[in-house]
CSV table of C-alpha atoms in Angstrom, one decimal:
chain,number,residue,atom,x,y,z
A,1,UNK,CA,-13.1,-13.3,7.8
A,2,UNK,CA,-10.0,-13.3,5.8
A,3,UNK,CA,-7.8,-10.1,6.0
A,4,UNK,CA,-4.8,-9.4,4.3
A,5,UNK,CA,-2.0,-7.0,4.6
A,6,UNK,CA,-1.1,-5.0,1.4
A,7,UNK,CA,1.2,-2.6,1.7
A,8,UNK,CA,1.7,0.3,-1.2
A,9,UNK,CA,5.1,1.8,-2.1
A,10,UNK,CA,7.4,2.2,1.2
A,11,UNK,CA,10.1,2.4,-1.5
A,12,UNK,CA,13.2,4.5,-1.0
A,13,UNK,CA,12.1,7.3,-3.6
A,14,UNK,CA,9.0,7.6,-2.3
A,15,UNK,CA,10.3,7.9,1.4
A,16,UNK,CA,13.0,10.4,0.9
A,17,UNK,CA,10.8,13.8,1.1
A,18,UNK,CA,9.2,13.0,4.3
A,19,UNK,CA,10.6,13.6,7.7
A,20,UNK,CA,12.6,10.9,9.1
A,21,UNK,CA,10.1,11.1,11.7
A,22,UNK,CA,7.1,10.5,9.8
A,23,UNK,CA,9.3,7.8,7.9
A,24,UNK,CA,10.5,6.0,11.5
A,25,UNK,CA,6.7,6.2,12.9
A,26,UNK,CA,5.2,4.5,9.5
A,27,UNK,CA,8.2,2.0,9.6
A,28,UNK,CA,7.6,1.2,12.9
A,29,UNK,CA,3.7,1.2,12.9
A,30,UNK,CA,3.6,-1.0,9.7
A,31,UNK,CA,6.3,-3.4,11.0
A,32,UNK,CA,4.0,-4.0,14.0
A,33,UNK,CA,1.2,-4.9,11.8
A,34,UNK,CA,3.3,-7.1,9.9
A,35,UNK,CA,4.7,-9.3,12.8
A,36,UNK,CA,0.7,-9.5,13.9
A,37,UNK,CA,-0.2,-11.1,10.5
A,38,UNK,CA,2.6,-13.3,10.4
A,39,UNK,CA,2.0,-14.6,14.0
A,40,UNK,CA,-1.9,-15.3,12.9
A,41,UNK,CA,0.3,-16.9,9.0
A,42,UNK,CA,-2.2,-14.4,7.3
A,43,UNK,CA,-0.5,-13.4,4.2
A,44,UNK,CA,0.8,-10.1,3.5
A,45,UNK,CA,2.0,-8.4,-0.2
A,46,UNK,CA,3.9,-5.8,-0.8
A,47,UNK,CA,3.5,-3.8,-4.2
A,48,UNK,CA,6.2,-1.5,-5.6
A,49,UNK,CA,6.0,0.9,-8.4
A,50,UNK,CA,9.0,-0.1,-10.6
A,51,UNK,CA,9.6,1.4,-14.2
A,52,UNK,CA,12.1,1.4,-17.0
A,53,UNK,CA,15.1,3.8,-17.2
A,54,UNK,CA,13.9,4.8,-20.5
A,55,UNK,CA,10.3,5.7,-19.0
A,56,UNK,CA,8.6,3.6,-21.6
A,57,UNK,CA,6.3,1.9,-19.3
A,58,UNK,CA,5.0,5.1,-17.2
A,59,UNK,CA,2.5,6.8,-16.8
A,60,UNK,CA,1.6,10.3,-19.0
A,61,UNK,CA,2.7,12.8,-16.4
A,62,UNK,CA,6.1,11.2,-15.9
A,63,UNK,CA,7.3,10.2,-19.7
A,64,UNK,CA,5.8,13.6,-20.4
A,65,UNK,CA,7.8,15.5,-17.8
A,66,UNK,CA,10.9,13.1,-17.8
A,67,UNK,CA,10.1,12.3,-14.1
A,68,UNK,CA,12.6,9.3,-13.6
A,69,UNK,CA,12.3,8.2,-10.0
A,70,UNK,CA,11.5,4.7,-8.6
A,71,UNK,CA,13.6,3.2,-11.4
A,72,UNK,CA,14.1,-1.0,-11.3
A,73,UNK,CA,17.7,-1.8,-10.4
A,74,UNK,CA,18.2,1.3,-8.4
A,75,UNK,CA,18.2,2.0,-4.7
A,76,UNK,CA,15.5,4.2,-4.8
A,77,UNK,CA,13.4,1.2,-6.5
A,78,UNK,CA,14.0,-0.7,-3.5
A,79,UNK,CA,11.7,-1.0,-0.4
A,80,UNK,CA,13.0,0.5,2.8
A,81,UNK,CA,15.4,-1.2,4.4
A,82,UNK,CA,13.9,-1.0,8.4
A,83,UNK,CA,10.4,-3.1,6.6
A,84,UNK,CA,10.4,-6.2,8.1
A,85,UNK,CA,10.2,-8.5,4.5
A,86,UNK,CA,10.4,-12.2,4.3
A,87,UNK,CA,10.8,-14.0,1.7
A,88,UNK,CA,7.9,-15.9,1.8
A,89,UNK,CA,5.6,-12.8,1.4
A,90,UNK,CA,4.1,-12.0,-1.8
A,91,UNK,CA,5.5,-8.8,-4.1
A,92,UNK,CA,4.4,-7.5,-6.6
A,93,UNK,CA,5.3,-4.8,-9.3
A,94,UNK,CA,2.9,-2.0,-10.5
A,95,UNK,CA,2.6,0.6,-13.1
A,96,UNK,CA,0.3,2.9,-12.2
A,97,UNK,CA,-1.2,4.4,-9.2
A,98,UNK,CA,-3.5,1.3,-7.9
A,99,UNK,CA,-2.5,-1.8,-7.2
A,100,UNK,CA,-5.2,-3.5,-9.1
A,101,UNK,CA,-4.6,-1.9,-12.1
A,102,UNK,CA,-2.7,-4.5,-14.6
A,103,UNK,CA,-1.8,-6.6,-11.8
A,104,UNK,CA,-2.1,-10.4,-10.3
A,105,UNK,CA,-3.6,-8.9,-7.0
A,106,UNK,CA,-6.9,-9.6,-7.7
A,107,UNK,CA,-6.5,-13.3,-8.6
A,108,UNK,CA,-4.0,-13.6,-6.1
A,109,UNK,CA,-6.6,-12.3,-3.3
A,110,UNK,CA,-9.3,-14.5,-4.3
A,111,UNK,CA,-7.1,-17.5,-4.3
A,112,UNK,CA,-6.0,-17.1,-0.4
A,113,UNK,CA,-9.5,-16.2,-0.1
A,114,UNK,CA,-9.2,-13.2,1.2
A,115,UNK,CA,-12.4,-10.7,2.6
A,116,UNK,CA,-10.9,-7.6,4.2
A,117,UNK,CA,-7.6,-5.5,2.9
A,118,UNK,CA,-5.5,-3.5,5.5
A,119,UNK,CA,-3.8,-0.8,3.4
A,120,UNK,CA,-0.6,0.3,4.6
A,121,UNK,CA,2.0,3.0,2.6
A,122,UNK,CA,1.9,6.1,1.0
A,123,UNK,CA,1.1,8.2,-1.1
A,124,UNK,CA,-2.4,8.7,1.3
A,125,UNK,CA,-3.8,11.1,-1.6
A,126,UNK,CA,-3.2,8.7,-4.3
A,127,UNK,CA,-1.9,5.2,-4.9
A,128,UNK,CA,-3.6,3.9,-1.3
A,129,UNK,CA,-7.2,6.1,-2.4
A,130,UNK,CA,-7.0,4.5,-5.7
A,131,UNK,CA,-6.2,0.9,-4.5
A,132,UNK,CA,-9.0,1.4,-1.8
A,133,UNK,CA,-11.2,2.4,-4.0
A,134,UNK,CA,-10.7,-0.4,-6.6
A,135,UNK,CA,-10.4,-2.7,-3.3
A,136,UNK,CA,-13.6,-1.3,-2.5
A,137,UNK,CA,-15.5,-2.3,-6.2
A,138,UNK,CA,-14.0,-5.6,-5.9
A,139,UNK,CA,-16.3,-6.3,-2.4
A,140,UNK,CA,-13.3,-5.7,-0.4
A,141,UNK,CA,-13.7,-4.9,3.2
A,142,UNK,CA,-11.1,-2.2,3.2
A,143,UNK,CA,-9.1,-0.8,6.7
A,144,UNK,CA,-7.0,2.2,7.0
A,145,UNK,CA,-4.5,2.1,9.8
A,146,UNK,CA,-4.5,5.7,10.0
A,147,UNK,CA,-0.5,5.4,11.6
A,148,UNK,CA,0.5,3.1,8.6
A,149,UNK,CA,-0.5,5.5,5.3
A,150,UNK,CA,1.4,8.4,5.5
A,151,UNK,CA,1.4,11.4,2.2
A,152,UNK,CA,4.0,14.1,1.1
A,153,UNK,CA,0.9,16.2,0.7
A,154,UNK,CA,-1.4,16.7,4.0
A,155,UNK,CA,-3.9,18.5,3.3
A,156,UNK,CA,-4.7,16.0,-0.1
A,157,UNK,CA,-4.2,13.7,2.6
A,158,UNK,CA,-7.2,15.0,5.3
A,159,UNK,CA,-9.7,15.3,2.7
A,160,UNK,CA,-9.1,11.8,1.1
A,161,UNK,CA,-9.4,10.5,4.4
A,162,UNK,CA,-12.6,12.3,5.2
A,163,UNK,CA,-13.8,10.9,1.8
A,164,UNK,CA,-12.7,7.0,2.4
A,165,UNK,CA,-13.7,7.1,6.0
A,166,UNK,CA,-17.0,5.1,5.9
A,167,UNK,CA,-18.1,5.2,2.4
A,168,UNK,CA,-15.3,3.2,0.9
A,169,UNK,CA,-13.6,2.0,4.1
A,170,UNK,CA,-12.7,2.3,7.7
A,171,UNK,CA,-10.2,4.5,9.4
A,172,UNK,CA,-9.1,3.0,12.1
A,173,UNK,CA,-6.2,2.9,14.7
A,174,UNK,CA,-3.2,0.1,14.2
A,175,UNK,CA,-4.1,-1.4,17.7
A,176,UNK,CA,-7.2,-2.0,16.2
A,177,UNK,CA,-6.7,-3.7,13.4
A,178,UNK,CA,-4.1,-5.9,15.9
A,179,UNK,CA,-7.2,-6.6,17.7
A,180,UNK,CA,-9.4,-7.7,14.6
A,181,UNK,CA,-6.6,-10.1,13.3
A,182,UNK,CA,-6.0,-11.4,17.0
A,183,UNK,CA,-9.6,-12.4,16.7
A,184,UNK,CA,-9.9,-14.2,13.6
């Protein structure tokens, strides 16, 4: 076994609706999983969602409402400044909501020869459903620290949870996906 930790979008943008509460516990839960993997030197990527100022490369909704946010060269592109990022790790930019989609992840993955995906980030309802579920149809085993995804939306949240949880994935608890790496 083989895991690796991808973690979605914990970019400044993204953070700023949530509660500084929720955005301190995710921080602090993710970080924790991070040092783990490092200690074990499993690899770990982070994916932003970066786009143009002039919204030429985003998605429908956004270039059809002029929705500028996580725009590259601006703070709010950037990923939190309390994530524990080194410069050996892996990043990688996305477009749309998965991180498979029109990416190097896949061939990236398969080169480490990676088995299992811990998914870490937000938005719960979205971009982490949509990279588990392409995680998923690659023959990914995919875990969902349940402290490390968090969503602006909680009740889109519960229910894809309840929908991930054991069809496409595990839900799990960060201490026990500490465990699981400690073991490999």
């Amino acid at each position: 076994m083989k895991p690796c930790l991808l973690i979605i979008d914990l970019q400044n943008d993204f953070l700023a609706p949530l509660d500084a509460s929720v955005v301190t516990s995710l921080i602090g839960s993710t970080n924790h999983l991070v040092r783990t993997f490092r200690a074990e030197t499993l690899p770990i990527v982070w994916i932003r969602q970066e786009f143009r100022a002039d919204l030429s490369d985003a998605f429908l909704e956004m270039r059809d409402k002029n929705i500028a946010g996580v725009i590259e060269g601006t703070e709010g592109a950037q990923l939190h400044p309390d994530l524990e990022v080194s410069e050996n790790d892996v990043t990688i930019i996305k477009k749309r909501y998965s991180a498979f989609f029109g990416t190097t992840l896949d061939q990236h993955l398969q080169e480490q020869k990676v088995d299992h995906l811990v998914l870490c980030g937000i938005n719960t309802h979205a971009c982490i459903r949509t990279a588990a579920i392409d995680a998923y149809q690659r023959d990914y085993r995919v875990l969902l620290p349940r402290e490390c995804i968090g969503s602006y939306d909680d009740d889109h949240a519960r229910v894809t949870l309840r929908y991930l949880d054991g069809k496409i994935g595990r839900v799990v608890g960060v201490e026990d996906v500490v465990e699981m790496v400690r073991a490999t």
